[in-house]
Amino acid sequence: MRSICLTLPTNRPCPDTIAALGAEAAYAADHFGVEVHLLVLDSCPPPVHAAHAEAVRRLPAHPRITAHHLDEAAQRDFLARVTAHSGSAKPDLLLDLMLPDGLSYGACTDRAFLIAAALGCESVHRRDSDSRYQSLDGATVFPVHHELLSLGRRAADALPDVTESALPVSLLDRPVAMVGSSFVGELSVDVGRIRDADPGAYHDVVSLWAPEHWSAERKRELVEESFRGAGTAPFEADHSLLALVDPMRVDMCNIAFHGDTVSERVPLPPARDTIGSDYFLIHLVHDARLPGVLHNRNIVNYHTGERRTGPGFLAYQMRFAKFLLSMLHFHFVYDRMAEAGDTLLDGHGRARPLAVAALARESTGLDLAENARRLDALDTAYRRLGGPYADVAGLLAGRRERLLDEARDDMADFALLTEAWEGLVAAARTTPLVLTPGRPQ
């Protein structure tokens, strides 16, 4: 029986989201006959973790659904055994990259990829704790519907189950590597208040994630499109497109990857405290010319309060600044991947990790002057906004050299993890998720 991993990484209270995820798991099991491993990766403090444990216990029993609720101690135990058996010369460093002392959007999903391999799952389906599902005529609209219709199938075989296709005929023999959609509701990055307070400052800030050499018009178009997802229109009827999916059209709160083609081959960048570090595979799928399906079962995005006041605000804005600095390196890699195209794949149509790692490592040699100018522009815009944004500018100024170095070093870490990834996945496949007494490691 086909097994899938439906996962929710979280560092905030979300018992209602866990209940909704359980309903999506039941939909998948009942409508597609799959075995579902519902995986909650919980980085919350003990009282919140306890509330989540209760939400997991309350999920209705189902013969083809197994729930796994792992706190960071349990995750660390599993990862320590995986890294020890991976054959890597740097198991402790790999463990720190995948479970760092700090927030990492990429690393939490990498942990899900490895746990899915340990559980024998063919695919990973990711949702976020600050989002919820839409409904139509009283029925919840679950993205897993489109994901299971196409993911992993030969693109030619998936054709009858999509609304339309824009995929070149020459690619129809390749597997569908990714199925995804976007979101409706609030901006995916919490910068709406900048836009409302000062549209000019908003343009100056958001345009910093474009390559510096882009024209003013191209940057303006990017700013208009950025972080908006699918807008605000509610779901009315299904539509799906088989294509080389534009990375701007999908979001990591609403995504599924085929393991053997993508997520068991290349990890996500484990950069700490960096928004957007988990979007890399979406670009890899597109640039390697792997088929994907874009559907319209968009998830509703909202922002929780902790990122809008006090220390939470400062931490979030620093993560956004690190995202802007990361783009110097990511744009370089994306451009090179687009040039490489089919050569990013092996003879079986699977992503080649060493090809990706080489590009990531090459990007660490870039001149950091462009990023220094990014920080200058961000400082000017935030001081112009004043108030708490001026406080952010002060933090950025005090950490300037460290931030420049971290953006470069994060890519070196990504290259190292990518080089080790196949060994980690192979070790995960033979590593029990929870070590039972008397069972050897």
Coordinates of N, CA, C and O in Angstrom, one line a residue, residues 5-171:
C5 N 3.4 10.9 3.9 CA 3.7 11.7 5.1 C 3.0 13.0 5.0 O 3.4 13.9 4.2
L6 N 2.0 13.3 5.8 CA 1.4 14.6 5.9 C 1.9 15.3 7.2 O 1.6 14.8 8.3
T7 N 2.7 16.3 7.0 CA 3.4 16.9 8.1 C 3.1 18.3 8.4 O 2.8 19.1 7.5
L8 N 3.2 18.6 9.7 CA 3.0 20.0 10.2 C 4.1 20.3 11.2 O 4.1 19.8 12.3
P9 N 5.1 21.1 10.7 CA 6.1 21.6 11.7 C 5.5 22.8 12.4 O 4.8 23.6 11.8
T10 N 5.8 22.9 13.7 CA 5.2 24.1 14.4 C 6.0 24.5 15.6 O 6.6 23.7 16.3
N11 N 6.0 25.8 15.8 CA 6.6 26.4 17.0 C 5.7 27.3 17.7 O 6.1 28.2 18.5
R12 N 4.4 27.1 17.5 CA 3.3 28.0 18.1 C 2.1 27.1 18.4 O 1.9 26.1 17.8
P13 N 1.2 27.6 19.3 CA 0.0 26.8 19.6 C -0.9 26.7 18.4 O -1.2 27.7 17.7
C14 N -1.3 25.4 18.1 CA -2.2 25.2 16.9 C -3.0 23.9 17.0 O -3.0 23.1 16.1
P15 N -3.7 23.7 18.1 CA -4.5 22.5 18.2 C -5.6 22.4 17.2 O -5.9 21.3 16.7
D16 N -6.1 23.5 16.8 CA -7.2 23.5 15.7 C -6.6 23.0 14.4 O -7.2 22.3 13.6
T17 N -5.4 23.5 14.1 CA -4.7 23.1 12.9 C -4.4 21.6 12.9 O -4.6 20.9 11.9
I18 N -4.0 21.0 14.0 CA -3.8 19.6 14.1 C -5.1 18.8 13.9 O -5.1 17.8 13.2
A19 N -6.2 19.3 14.4 CA -7.5 18.6 14.2 C -7.8 18.7 12.7 O -8.3 17.7 12.1
A20 N -7.6 19.8 12.0 CA -7.9 19.9 10.6 C -7.0 19.0 9.8 O -7.4 18.4 8.8
L21 N -5.7 18.9 10.2 CA -4.8 18.0 9.5 C -5.2 16.6 9.6 O -5.1 15.8 8.7
G22 N -5.8 16.2 10.8 CA -6.3 14.9 11.0 C -7.5 14.6 10.0 O -7.6 13.5 9.4
A23 N -8.3 15.6 9.8 CA -9.4 15.5 8.8 C -8.9 15.3 7.4 O -9.4 14.5 6.6
E24 N -7.8 16.0 7.0 CA -7.2 15.9 5.7 C -6.6 14.5 5.6 O -6.7 13.8 4.5
A25 N -6.0 14.0 6.6 CA -5.4 12.6 6.6 C -6.5 11.6 6.3 O -6.4 10.6 5.6
A26 N -7.7 11.8 7.0 CA -8.8 10.8 6.8 C -9.3 10.9 5.4 O -9.7 9.9 4.8
Y27 N -9.4 12.1 4.9 CA -9.8 12.3 3.5 C -8.9 11.5 2.5 O -9.3 10.8 1.6
A28 N -7.6 11.6 2.7 CA -6.6 10.9 1.9 C -6.8 9.4 2.0 O -6.8 8.7 1.0
A29 N -6.9 8.9 3.2 CA -7.0 7.5 3.4 C -8.3 7.0 2.8 O -8.3 5.9 2.2
D30 N -9.4 7.7 3.0 CA -10.7 7.2 2.5 C -10.9 7.3 1.0 O -11.5 6.5 0.4
H31 N -10.4 8.4 0.4 CA -10.6 8.6 -1.0 C -9.5 8.0 -1.9 O -9.8 7.8 -3.1
F32 N -8.4 7.8 -1.3 CA -7.3 7.3 -2.2 C -6.7 5.9 -1.7 O -5.8 5.4 -2.3
G33 N -7.2 5.4 -0.6 CA -6.7 4.1 -0.1 C -5.3 4.1 0.3 O -4.7 3.0 0.3
V34 N -4.7 5.2 0.7 CA -3.3 5.3 1.1 C -3.2 5.1 2.6 O -4.1 5.3 3.4
E35 N -2.0 4.8 3.0 CA -1.6 4.8 4.4 C -1.0 6.2 4.7 O -0.1 6.6 4.0
V36 N -1.5 6.8 5.7 CA -1.1 8.2 6.0 C -0.3 8.2 7.4 O -0.8 7.7 8.4
H37 N 0.9 8.7 7.3 CA 1.7 9.0 8.6 C 1.5 10.5 8.8 O 2.1 11.3 8.1
L38 N 0.7 10.8 9.8 CA 0.5 12.2 10.2 C 1.6 12.6 11.2 O 1.7 12.0 12.3
L39 N 2.4 13.5 10.8 CA 3.6 13.9 11.5 C 3.6 15.3 12.0 O 3.6 16.2 11.2
V40 N 3.6 15.5 13.3 CA 3.6 16.8 13.9 C 5.0 17.0 14.5 O 5.4 16.2 15.5
L41 N 5.8 17.9 14.0 CA 7.2 18.2 14.5 C 7.0 19.4 15.4 O 6.9 20.5 14.9
D42 N 7.1 19.2 16.7 CA 6.7 20.2 17.7 C 7.9 20.8 18.4 O 8.7 20.1 19.1
S43 N 8.1 22.1 18.2 CA 9.2 22.8 18.9 C 8.7 23.8 19.9 O 9.4 24.7 20.3
C44 N 7.5 23.5 20.4 CA 6.9 24.4 21.4 C 7.3 24.0 22.8 O 7.7 22.9 23.1
P45 N 7.1 25.0 23.8 CA 7.4 24.7 25.2 C 6.4 23.7 25.8 O 5.4 23.5 25.2
P46 N 6.7 23.1 26.9 CA 5.9 22.0 27.4 C 4.4 22.2 27.5 O 3.7 21.3 27.2
P47 N 4.0 23.4 28.0 CA 2.5 23.5 28.1 C 1.8 23.5 26.8 O 0.7 22.9 26.6
V48 N 2.4 24.1 25.8 CA 1.8 24.1 24.4 C 2.0 22.7 23.8 O 1.0 22.1 23.2
H49 N 3.1 22.0 24.0 CA 3.3 20.6 23.6 C 2.2 19.7 24.2 O 1.7 18.9 23.5
A50 N 1.9 19.9 25.4 CA 0.9 19.1 26.1 C -0.5 19.3 25.4 O -1.2 18.3 25.2
A51 N -0.8 20.6 25.1 CA -2.1 20.8 24.4 C -2.1 20.2 23.0 O -3.1 19.7 22.6
H52 N -1.0 20.2 22.3 CA -0.9 19.5 21.0 C -1.0 18.0 21.2 O -1.7 17.3 20.3
A53 N -0.4 17.5 22.2 CA -0.5 16.0 22.4 C -2.0 15.6 22.7 O -2.4 14.6 22.2
E54 N -2.7 16.5 23.4 CA -4.1 16.2 23.6 C -4.9 16.3 22.3 O -5.8 15.5 22.0
A55 N -4.5 17.2 21.4 CA -5.2 17.4 20.1 C -4.9 16.1 19.2 O -5.8 15.6 18.5
V56 N -3.7 15.6 19.3 CA -3.4 14.4 18.6 C -4.2 13.2 19.1 O -4.7 12.4 18.4
R57 N -4.3 13.1 20.4 CA -5.0 12.0 21.0 C -6.5 12.0 20.6 O -7.1 11.0 20.6
R58 N -7.0 13.2 20.4 CA -8.4 13.3 20.1 C -8.7 13.0 18.6 O -9.9 13.0 18.2
L59 N -7.7 12.9 17.8 CA -8.0 12.5 16.4 C -8.7 11.2 16.3 O -8.4 10.2 17.0
P60 N -9.8 11.1 15.5 CA -10.5 9.9 15.3 C -9.6 8.7 14.9 O -8.7 8.9 14.0
A61 N -9.8 7.6 15.5 CA -9.0 6.4 15.0 C -9.3 6.0 13.6 O -10.5 6.1 13.2
H62 N -8.3 5.6 12.9 CA -8.5 5.2 11.5 C -7.5 4.1 11.2 O -6.3 4.2 11.6
P63 N -7.9 3.0 10.6 CA -7.0 1.9 10.4 C -5.8 2.2 9.5 O -4.8 1.5 9.5
R64 N -5.9 3.3 8.7 CA -4.8 3.6 7.8 C -4.1 4.9 8.1 O -3.4 5.5 7.3
I65 N -4.3 5.4 9.3 CA -3.6 6.6 9.8 C -2.9 6.4 11.0 O -3.4 5.8 12.0
T66 N -1.6 6.7 11.0 CA -0.7 6.7 12.2 C -0.2 8.0 12.5 O 0.4 8.7 11.7
A67 N -0.5 8.5 13.7 CA -0.1 9.9 14.1 C 1.3 9.8 14.9 O 1.4 8.9 15.7
H68 N 2.2 10.7 14.6 CA 3.5 10.8 15.2 C 3.6 12.2 15.7 O 3.6 13.1 14.9
H69 N 3.8 12.4 17.0 CA 3.9 13.7 17.6 C 5.3 13.7 18.3 O 5.4 13.1 19.4
L70 N 6.2 14.4 17.7 CA 7.6 14.4 18.2 C 8.1 15.8 18.7 O 8.0 16.8 17.9
D71 N 8.5 15.8 20.0 CA 9.1 17.1 20.4 C 10.6 17.1 20.0 O 11.0 16.1 19.3
E72 N 11.3 18.1 20.3 CA 12.6 18.3 19.8 C 13.6 17.2 20.4 O 14.5 16.8 19.7
A73 N 13.3 16.7 21.6 CA 14.2 15.7 22.2 C 14.0 14.4 21.4 O 15.0 13.7 21.1
A74 N 12.8 14.1 21.0 CA 12.6 12.8 20.2 C 13.2 13.0 18.8 O 13.7 12.0 18.2
Q75 N 13.0 14.2 18.2 CA 13.6 14.4 16.9 C 15.1 14.3 17.0 O 15.8 13.7 16.1
R76 N 15.7 14.9 18.0 CA 17.2 14.8 18.2 C 17.7 13.4 18.3 O 18.7 13.0 17.7
D77 N 16.9 12.6 19.1 CA 17.3 11.2 19.3 C 17.4 10.5 17.9 O 18.3 9.8 17.6
F78 N 16.3 10.7 17.1 CA 16.3 10.0 15.8 C 17.4 10.5 14.9 O 18.1 9.7 14.3
L79 N 17.6 11.8 14.9 CA 18.6 12.4 14.0 C 20.0 12.0 14.4 O 20.9 11.8 13.6
A80 N 20.2 11.9 15.7 CA 21.6 11.5 16.2 C 21.9 10.1 15.7 O 23.0 9.8 15.3
R81 N 20.9 9.2 15.7 CA 21.1 7.8 15.2 C 21.3 7.8 13.7 O 22.2 7.1 13.2
V82 N 20.6 8.6 13.0 CA 20.7 8.7 11.5 C 22.1 9.2 11.1 O 22.8 8.7 10.3
T83 N 22.5 10.4 11.7 CA 23.8 10.9 11.4 C 24.9 10.0 11.7 O 25.9 9.9 11.0
A84 N 24.8 9.3 12.8 CA 25.9 8.4 13.2 C 26.0 7.2 12.3 O 27.1 6.7 12.1
H85 N 24.9 6.8 11.6 CA 25.0 5.7 10.7 C 25.1 6.1 9.2 O 25.0 5.3 8.3
S86 N 25.2 7.4 9.0 CA 25.2 8.0 7.6 C 26.5 7.8 6.8 O 26.5 8.0 5.6
G87 N 27.6 7.5 7.5 CA 28.9 7.5 6.9 C 29.6 8.8 6.8 O 30.7 8.9 6.2
S88 N 28.9 9.9 7.3 CA 29.6 11.2 7.2 C 30.7 11.3 8.2 O 30.6 10.7 9.3
A89 N 31.7 12.1 7.8 CA 32.8 12.3 8.7 C 32.5 13.4 9.7 O 33.2 13.7 10.7
K90 N 31.3 14.1 9.5 CA 30.9 15.2 10.4 C 29.5 15.0 10.9 O 28.6 15.9 10.7
P91 N 29.2 13.9 11.6 CA 27.8 13.7 12.1 C 27.3 14.7 13.0 O 26.1 15.1 13.0
D92 N 28.2 15.2 13.9 CA 27.7 16.2 14.9 C 27.3 17.5 14.2 O 26.3 18.2 14.6
L93 N 28.1 17.9 13.2 CA 27.7 19.1 12.4 C 26.4 19.0 11.7 O 25.6 19.9 11.7
L94 N 26.2 17.8 11.1 CA 25.0 17.6 10.4 C 23.8 17.6 11.3 O 22.7 18.2 11.0
L95 N 24.0 17.1 12.5 CA 22.9 17.1 13.5 C 22.6 18.6 13.9 O 21.4 18.9 14.0
D96 N 23.6 19.4 14.1 CA 23.4 20.8 14.4 C 22.7 21.5 13.3 O 21.9 22.4 13.5
L97 N 23.0 21.2 12.0 CA 22.3 21.8 10.9 C 20.9 21.5 10.8 O 20.0 22.3 10.4
M98 N 20.5 20.2 11.1 CA 19.2 19.8 10.9 C 18.3 20.1 12.1 O 17.1 20.2 12.0
L99 N 18.9 20.3 13.3 CA 18.1 20.7 14.5 C 18.9 21.8 15.2 O 19.5 21.5 16.3
P100 N 19.0 23.0 14.7 CA 19.8 24.0 15.2 C 19.2 24.6 16.5 O 18.0 24.4 16.8
D101 N 20.0 25.3 17.2 CA 19.6 26.1 18.4 C 19.0 27.4 17.8 O 19.6 28.5 17.9
G102 N 17.8 27.4 17.3 CA 17.2 28.5 16.7 C 16.3 28.1 15.6 O 16.2 26.9 15.2
L103 N 15.5 29.0 15.0 CA 14.5 28.7 14.0 C 15.1 28.5 12.7 O 16.0 29.2 12.2
S104 N 14.7 27.4 12.0 CA 15.1 27.2 10.6 C 14.0 26.6 9.8 O 13.5 25.4 10.1
Y105 N 13.5 27.3 8.9 CA 12.3 26.9 8.1 C 12.7 25.7 7.2 O 11.9 24.7 7.0
G106 N 14.0 25.7 6.7 CA 14.4 24.6 5.9 C 14.7 23.3 6.7 O 14.3 22.2 6.3
A107 N 15.3 23.5 7.8 CA 15.7 22.3 8.6 C 14.5 21.6 9.2 O 14.5 20.3 9.2
C108 N 13.4 22.3 9.5 CA 12.3 21.5 10.1 C 11.7 20.6 9.0 O 11.2 19.5 9.3
T109 N 11.7 21.1 7.7 CA 11.2 20.3 6.7 C 12.1 19.2 6.3 O 11.7 18.1 5.9
D110 N 13.4 19.4 6.4 CA 14.4 18.4 6.2 C 14.2 17.2 7.1 O 14.3 16.0 6.8
R111 N 13.9 17.6 8.4 CA 13.6 16.5 9.4 C 12.4 15.7 8.9 O 12.4 14.5 9.1
A112 N 11.4 16.4 8.4 CA 10.2 15.6 7.9 C 10.6 14.7 6.8 O 10.1 13.6 6.7
F113 N 11.5 15.2 5.9 CA 11.9 14.3 4.8 C 12.6 13.1 5.3 O 12.3 12.0 4.8
L114 N 13.5 13.2 6.3 CA 14.2 12.0 6.8 C 13.2 11.1 7.5 O 13.3 9.8 7.4
I115 N 12.3 11.6 8.3 CA 11.4 10.8 9.0 C 10.5 10.1 8.1 O 10.1 8.9 8.3
A116 N 10.0 10.8 7.0 CA 9.2 10.1 6.0 C 9.9 8.9 5.4 O 9.3 7.9 5.1
A117 N 11.3 9.1 5.1 CA 12.0 8.0 4.6 C 12.1 6.8 5.6 O 12.0 5.6 5.2
A118 N 12.2 7.1 6.9 CA 12.2 6.1 7.9 C 10.9 5.3 8.0 O 10.9 4.1 8.3
L119 N 9.8 6.0 7.7 CA 8.5 5.4 7.8 C 8.1 4.8 6.4 O 7.0 4.2 6.4
G120 N 8.9 4.8 5.4 CA 8.6 4.2 4.2 C 7.6 5.0 3.3 O 6.9 4.4 2.5
C121 N 7.6 6.3 3.5 CA 6.6 7.1 2.7 C 7.2 7.5 1.4 O 8.4 7.7 1.2
E122 N 6.3 7.5 0.4 CA 6.7 7.9 -1.0 C 6.8 9.4 -1.2 O 7.4 9.8 -2.1
S123 N 6.1 10.1 -0.4 CA 6.0 11.6 -0.6 C 5.8 12.3 0.7 O 5.3 11.7 1.7
V124 N 6.1 13.6 0.7 CA 5.9 14.4 1.9 C 5.0 15.6 1.5 O 5.2 16.3 0.5
H125 N 3.9 15.8 2.3 CA 2.9 16.8 2.1 C 2.9 17.8 3.2 O 2.6 17.4 4.4
R126 N 3.4 19.0 3.0 CA 3.6 20.0 4.1 C 2.5 21.0 4.2 O 2.0 21.6 3.2
R127 N 2.1 21.3 5.5 CA 1.2 22.3 5.8 C 1.9 23.2 6.9 O 2.8 22.8 7.5
D128 N 1.3 24.4 7.2 CA 1.8 25.3 8.2 C 0.8 25.5 9.3 O -0.4 25.5 9.1
S129 N 1.3 25.9 10.5 CA 0.4 26.1 11.6 C -0.3 27.4 11.6 O -1.3 27.6 12.3
D130 N 0.1 28.4 10.8 CA -0.6 29.7 10.7 C -1.4 29.8 9.4 O -1.3 30.7 8.7
S131 N -2.1 28.7 9.1 CA -3.0 28.6 7.9 C -4.1 27.7 8.2 O -4.1 26.9 9.1
R132 N -5.2 27.8 7.4 CA -6.3 26.9 7.5 C -6.9 26.6 6.2 O -6.6 27.3 5.2
Y133 N -7.7 25.6 6.1 CA -8.3 25.2 4.8 C -9.6 26.1 4.4 O -10.3 26.5 5.3
Q134 N -9.8 26.2 3.2 CA -11.1 26.8 2.7 C -12.2 25.7 2.7 O -11.9 24.5 2.8
S135 N -13.4 26.1 2.5 CA -14.5 25.2 2.3 C -15.4 25.7 1.2 O -15.4 26.9 0.9
L136 N -16.2 24.8 0.7 CA -17.2 25.1 -0.3 C -18.4 24.3 0.0 O -18.4 23.0 0.1
D137 N -19.5 25.0 0.1 CA -20.8 24.3 0.4 C -20.7 23.4 1.6 O -21.3 22.2 1.6
G138 N -20.0 23.8 2.6 CA -19.9 23.0 3.8 C -18.8 22.0 3.8 O -18.6 21.3 4.9
A139 N -18.2 21.7 2.7 CA -17.2 20.7 2.6 C -15.8 21.3 2.6 O -15.5 22.3 1.9
T140 N -14.9 20.8 3.4 CA -13.5 21.3 3.4 C -12.8 21.0 2.1 O -12.9 19.9 1.6
V141 N -12.0 21.9 1.7 CA -11.3 21.8 0.4 C -9.8 21.4 0.7 O -9.0 22.3 1.1
F142 N -9.5 20.1 0.6 CA -8.2 19.6 1.0 C -7.2 19.6 -0.2 O -7.5 18.9 -1.2
P143 N -6.1 20.2 -0.1 CA -5.1 20.1 -1.2 C -4.6 18.7 -1.5 O -4.2 18.4 -2.6
V144 N -4.6 17.8 -0.5 CA -4.1 16.5 -0.7 C -4.9 15.8 -1.9 O -4.4 14.8 -2.5
H145 N -6.1 16.2 -2.2 CA -6.8 15.7 -3.3 C -6.0 15.7 -4.6 O -5.8 14.7 -5.3
H146 N -5.5 16.9 -4.9 CA -4.8 17.0 -6.2 C -3.4 16.4 -6.0 O -2.8 15.9 -7.0
E147 N -2.8 16.5 -4.8 CA -1.5 15.9 -4.6 C -1.5 14.4 -4.9 O -0.6 13.9 -5.6
L148 N -2.5 13.7 -4.4 CA -2.5 12.3 -4.6 C -3.0 11.8 -6.0 O -2.7 10.7 -6.4
L149 N -3.7 12.7 -6.7 CA -4.1 12.4 -8.1 C -2.9 12.3 -9.0 O -2.9 11.5 -9.9
S150 N -1.8 13.0 -8.7 CA -0.7 13.2 -9.7 C 0.7 12.8 -9.2 O 1.5 12.4 -10.0
L151 N 1.0 13.1 -8.0 CA 2.3 13.0 -7.5 C 3.0 11.7 -7.7 O 2.4 10.6 -7.3
G152 N 4.2 11.7 -8.3 CA 4.9 10.5 -8.5 C 4.6 9.7 -9.8 O 5.3 8.8 -10.2
R153 N 3.4 10.0 -10.4 CA 3.0 9.4 -11.6 C 3.8 9.9 -12.8 O 4.2 11.1 -12.8
R154 N 3.9 9.1 -13.9 CA 4.4 9.6 -15.1 C 3.5 10.7 -15.6 O 2.3 10.6 -15.5
A155 N 4.1 11.8 -16.1 CA 3.2 13.0 -16.4 C 2.2 12.6 -17.5 O 1.0 13.1 -17.4
A156 N 2.5 11.8 -18.4 CA 1.5 11.3 -19.4 C 0.4 10.6 -18.8 O -0.8 10.8 -19.2
D157 N 0.6 9.9 -17.7 CA -0.5 9.1 -17.0 C -1.3 10.1 -16.1 O -2.4 9.7 -15.8
A158 N -0.7 11.2 -15.8 CA -1.4 12.2 -14.9 C -2.4 13.1 -15.8 O -3.2 13.7 -15.2
L159 N -2.2 13.1 -17.1 CA -2.9 14.0 -17.9 C -4.5 13.9 -17.7 O -5.1 14.9 -17.7
P160 N -5.0 12.7 -17.6 CA -6.5 12.6 -17.5 C -7.0 13.2 -16.2 O -8.3 13.5 -16.2
D161 N -6.2 13.4 -15.2 CA -6.7 13.9 -14.0 C -6.4 15.4 -13.7 O -6.6 15.9 -12.6
V162 N -5.9 16.1 -14.7 CA -5.7 17.6 -14.6 C -6.7 18.3 -15.6 O -7.2 17.7 -16.5
T163 N -6.9 19.5 -15.3 CA -7.8 20.3 -16.1 C -7.2 20.7 -17.4 O -7.9 20.6 -18.5
E164 N -5.9 21.0 -17.4 CA -5.2 21.3 -18.7 C -3.7 21.1 -18.5 O -3.2 20.9 -17.4
S165 N -3.0 21.1 -19.6 CA -1.6 20.9 -19.6 C -0.9 21.9 -20.4 O -1.3 22.3 -21.5
A166 N 0.2 22.5 -19.9 CA 1.1 23.3 -20.6 C 2.5 22.7 -20.7 O 3.5 23.4 -21.0
L167 N 2.6 21.4 -20.4 CA 3.9 20.7 -20.3 C 4.3 20.3 -21.7 O 3.6 19.7 -22.5
P168 N 5.6 20.6 -22.1 CA 6.1 20.2 -23.4 C 5.9 18.7 -23.5 O 6.2 17.9 -22.6
V169 N 5.6 18.3 -24.7 CA 5.4 16.8 -25.0 C 6.6 16.0 -24.7 O 6.6 14.9 -24.2
S170 N 7.8 16.6 -24.9 CA 9.1 15.9 -24.7 C 9.3 15.6 -23.2 O 10.2 14.7 -22.9
L171 N 8.5 16.1 -22.3 CA 8.7 15.9 -20.9 C 7.6 15.0 -20.3 O 7.6 14.7 -19.1

